[in-house]
PDB file of C-alpha atoms in Angstrom:
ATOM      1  CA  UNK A 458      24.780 -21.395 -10.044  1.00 47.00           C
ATOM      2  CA  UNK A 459      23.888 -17.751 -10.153  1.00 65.00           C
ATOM      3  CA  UNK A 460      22.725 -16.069  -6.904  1.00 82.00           C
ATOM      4  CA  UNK A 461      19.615 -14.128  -7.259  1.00 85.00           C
ATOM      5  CA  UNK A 462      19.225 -11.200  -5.144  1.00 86.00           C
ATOM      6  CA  UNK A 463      16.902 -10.891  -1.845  1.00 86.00           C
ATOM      7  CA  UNK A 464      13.449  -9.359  -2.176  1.00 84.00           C
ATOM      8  CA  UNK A 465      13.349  -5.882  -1.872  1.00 83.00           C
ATOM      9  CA  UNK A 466      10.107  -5.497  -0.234  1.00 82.00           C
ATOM     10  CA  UNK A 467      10.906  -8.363   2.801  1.00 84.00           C
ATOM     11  CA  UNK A 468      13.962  -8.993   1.892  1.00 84.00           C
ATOM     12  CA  UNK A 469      13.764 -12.730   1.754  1.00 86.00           C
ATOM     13  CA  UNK A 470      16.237 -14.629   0.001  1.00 88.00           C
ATOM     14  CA  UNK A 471      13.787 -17.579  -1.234  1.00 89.00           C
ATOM     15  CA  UNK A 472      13.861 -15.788  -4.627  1.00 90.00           C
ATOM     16  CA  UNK A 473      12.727 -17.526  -7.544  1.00 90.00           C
ATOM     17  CA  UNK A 474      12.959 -16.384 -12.072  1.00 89.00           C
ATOM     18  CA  UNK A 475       9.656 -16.683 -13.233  1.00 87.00           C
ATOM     19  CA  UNK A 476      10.197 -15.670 -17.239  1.00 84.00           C
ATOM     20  CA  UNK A 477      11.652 -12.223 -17.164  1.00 84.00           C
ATOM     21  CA  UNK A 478      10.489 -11.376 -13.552  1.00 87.00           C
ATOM     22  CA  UNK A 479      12.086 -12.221 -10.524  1.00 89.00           C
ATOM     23  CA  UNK A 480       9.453 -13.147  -7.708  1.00 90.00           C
ATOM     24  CA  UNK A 481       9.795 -13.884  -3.660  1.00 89.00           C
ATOM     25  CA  UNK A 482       7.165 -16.605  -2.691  1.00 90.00           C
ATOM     26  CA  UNK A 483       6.931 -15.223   0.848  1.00 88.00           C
ATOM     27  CA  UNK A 484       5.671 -11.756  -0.349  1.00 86.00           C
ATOM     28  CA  UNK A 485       4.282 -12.473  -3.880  1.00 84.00           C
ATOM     29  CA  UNK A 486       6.342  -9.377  -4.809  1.00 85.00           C
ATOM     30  CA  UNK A 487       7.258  -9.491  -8.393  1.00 85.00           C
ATOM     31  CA  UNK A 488      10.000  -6.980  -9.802  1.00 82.00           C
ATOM     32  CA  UNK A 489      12.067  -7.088 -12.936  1.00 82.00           C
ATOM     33  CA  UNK A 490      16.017  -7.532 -12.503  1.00 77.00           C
ATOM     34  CA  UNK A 491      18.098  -4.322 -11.913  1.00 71.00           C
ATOM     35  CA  UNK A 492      14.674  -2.576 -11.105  1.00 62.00           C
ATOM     36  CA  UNK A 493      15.217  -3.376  -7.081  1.00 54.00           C
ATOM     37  CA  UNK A 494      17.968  -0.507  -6.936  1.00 51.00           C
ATOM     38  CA  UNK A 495      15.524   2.120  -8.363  1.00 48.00           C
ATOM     39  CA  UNK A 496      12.820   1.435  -6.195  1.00 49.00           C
ATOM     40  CA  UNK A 497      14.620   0.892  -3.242  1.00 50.00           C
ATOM     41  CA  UNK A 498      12.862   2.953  -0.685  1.00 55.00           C
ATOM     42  CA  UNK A 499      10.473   4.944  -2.448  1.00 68.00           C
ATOM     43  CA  UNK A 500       7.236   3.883  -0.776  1.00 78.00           C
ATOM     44  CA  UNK A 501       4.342   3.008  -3.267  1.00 85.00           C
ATOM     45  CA  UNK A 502       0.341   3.052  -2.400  1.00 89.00           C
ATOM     46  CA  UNK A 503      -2.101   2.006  -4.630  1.00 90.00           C
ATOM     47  CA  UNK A 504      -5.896   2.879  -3.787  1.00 92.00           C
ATOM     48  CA  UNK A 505      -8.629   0.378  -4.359  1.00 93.00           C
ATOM     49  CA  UNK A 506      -8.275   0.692  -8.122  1.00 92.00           C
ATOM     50  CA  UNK A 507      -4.979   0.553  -8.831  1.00 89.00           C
ATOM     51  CA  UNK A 508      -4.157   4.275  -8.658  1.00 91.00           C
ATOM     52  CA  UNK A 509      -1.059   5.441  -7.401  1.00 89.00           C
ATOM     53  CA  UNK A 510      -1.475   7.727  -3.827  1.00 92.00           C
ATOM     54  CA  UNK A 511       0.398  10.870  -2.688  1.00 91.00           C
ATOM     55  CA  UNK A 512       0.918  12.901   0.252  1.00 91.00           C
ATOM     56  CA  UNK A 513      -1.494  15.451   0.276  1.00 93.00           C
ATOM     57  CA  UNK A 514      -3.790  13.484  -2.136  1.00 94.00           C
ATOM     58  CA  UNK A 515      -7.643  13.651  -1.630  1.00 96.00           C
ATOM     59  CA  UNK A 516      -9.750   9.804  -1.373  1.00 96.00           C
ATOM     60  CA  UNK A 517     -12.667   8.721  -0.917  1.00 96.00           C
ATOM     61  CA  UNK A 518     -13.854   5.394   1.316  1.00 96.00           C
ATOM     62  CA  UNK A 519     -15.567   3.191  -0.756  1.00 96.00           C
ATOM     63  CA  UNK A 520     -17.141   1.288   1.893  1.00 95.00           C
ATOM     64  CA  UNK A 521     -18.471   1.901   5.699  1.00 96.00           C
ATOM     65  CA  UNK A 522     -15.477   1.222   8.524  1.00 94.00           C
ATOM     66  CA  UNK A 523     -16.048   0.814  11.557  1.00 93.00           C
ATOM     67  CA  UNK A 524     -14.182   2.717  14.244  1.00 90.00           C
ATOM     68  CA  UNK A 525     -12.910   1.300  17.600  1.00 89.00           C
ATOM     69  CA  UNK A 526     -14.127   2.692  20.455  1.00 87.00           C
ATOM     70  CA  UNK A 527     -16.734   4.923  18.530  1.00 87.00           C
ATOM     71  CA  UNK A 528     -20.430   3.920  17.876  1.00 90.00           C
ATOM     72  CA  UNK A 529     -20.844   5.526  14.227  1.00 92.00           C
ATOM     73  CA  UNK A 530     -18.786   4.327  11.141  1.00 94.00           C
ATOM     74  CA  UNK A 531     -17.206   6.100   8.882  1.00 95.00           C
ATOM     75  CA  UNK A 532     -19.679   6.166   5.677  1.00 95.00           C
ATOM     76  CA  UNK A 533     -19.296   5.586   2.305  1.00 96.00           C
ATOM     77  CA  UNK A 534     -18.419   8.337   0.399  1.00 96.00           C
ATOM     78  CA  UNK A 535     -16.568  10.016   2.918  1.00 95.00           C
ATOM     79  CA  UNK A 536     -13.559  12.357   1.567  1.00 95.00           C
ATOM     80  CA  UNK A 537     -10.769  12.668   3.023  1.00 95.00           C
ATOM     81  CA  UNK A 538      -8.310  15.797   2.344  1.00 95.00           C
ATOM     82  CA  UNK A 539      -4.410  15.770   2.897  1.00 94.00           C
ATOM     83  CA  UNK A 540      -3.299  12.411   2.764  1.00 95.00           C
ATOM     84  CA  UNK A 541      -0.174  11.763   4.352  1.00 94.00           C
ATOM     85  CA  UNK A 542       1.410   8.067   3.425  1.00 92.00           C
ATOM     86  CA  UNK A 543       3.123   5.595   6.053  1.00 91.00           C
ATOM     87  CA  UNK A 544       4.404   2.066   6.173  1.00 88.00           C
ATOM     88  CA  UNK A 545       2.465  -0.104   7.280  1.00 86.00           C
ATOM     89  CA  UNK A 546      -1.004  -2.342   7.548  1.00 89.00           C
ATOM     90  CA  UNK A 547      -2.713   0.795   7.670  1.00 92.00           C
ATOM     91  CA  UNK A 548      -1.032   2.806   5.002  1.00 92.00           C
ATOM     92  CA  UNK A 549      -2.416   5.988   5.256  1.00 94.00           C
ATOM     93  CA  UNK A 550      -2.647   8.926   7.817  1.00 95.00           C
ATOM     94  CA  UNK A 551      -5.425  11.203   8.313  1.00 95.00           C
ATOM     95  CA  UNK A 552      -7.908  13.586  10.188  1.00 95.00           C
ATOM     96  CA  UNK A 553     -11.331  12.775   9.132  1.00 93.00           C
ATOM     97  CA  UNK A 554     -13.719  15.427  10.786  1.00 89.00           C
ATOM     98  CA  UNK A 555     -16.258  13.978  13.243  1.00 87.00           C
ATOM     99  CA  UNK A 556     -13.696  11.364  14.197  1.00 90.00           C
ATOM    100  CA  UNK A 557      -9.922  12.861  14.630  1.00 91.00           C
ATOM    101  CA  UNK A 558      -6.732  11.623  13.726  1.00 93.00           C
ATOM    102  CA  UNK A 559      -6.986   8.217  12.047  1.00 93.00           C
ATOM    103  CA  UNK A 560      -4.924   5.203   9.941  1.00 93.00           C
ATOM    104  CA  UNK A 561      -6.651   3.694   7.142  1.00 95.00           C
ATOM    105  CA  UNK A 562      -5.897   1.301   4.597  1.00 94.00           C
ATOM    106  CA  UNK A 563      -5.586   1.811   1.083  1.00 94.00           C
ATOM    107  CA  UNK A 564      -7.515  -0.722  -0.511  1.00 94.00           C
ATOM    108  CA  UNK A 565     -10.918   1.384   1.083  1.00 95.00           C
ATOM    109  CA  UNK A 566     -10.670   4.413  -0.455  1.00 96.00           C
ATOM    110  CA  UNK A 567     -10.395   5.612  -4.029  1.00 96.00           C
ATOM    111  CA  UNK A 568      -8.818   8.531  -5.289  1.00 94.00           C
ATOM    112  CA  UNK A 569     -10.854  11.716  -5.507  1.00 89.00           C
TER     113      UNK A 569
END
């Protein structure tokens, strides 16, 4: 039997063909074979509509957050200036004036 490789994203080893694709069930990460040495570690964030992010990129939130500790939200329509992208839950660092330094996620904003 052939051994398929582990996932590159969680690297679990529960790896399945699906057609063409090769997909982990633990992840739902879908690659193509031979792709998972190319995209090793280059760290990919999409914004809520599928665009691809940058450091230093501009967004905007596309809906109201609410901040721990703090009594106002951040509002819709908000831009944000000088992305800088991280691993993680919340994918993306900031400074969003009125509130500081701050982690957001990327399916809230938009590109600008």
């Amino acid at each position: 039997m052939d051994q398929l490789p582990n996932c590159p994203k969680c690297n679990s080893e529960y790896t399945y063909e699906d057609g063409n694709l090769l997909v982990c069930p633990e992840c739902a990460y879908e690659w193509t074979p031979g792709s998972e040495s190319e995209n090793g570690d280059e760290l990919v964030v999409k914004d809520a509509n599928g665009n691809i992010l940058k450091d230093g990129d501009t967004v905007t939130v596309i809906k109201d957050l609410k901040v721990k500790g703090s009594s106002s939200p951040i509002k819709i329509g908000t831009k944000v200036k000088n992305i800088r992208l991280v691993d993680g839950d919340h994918n993306i660092d900031c400074k969003i004036d009125g509130f500081g330094a701050m982690s957001l996620k990327s399916e809230f904003v938009k590109k600008a």
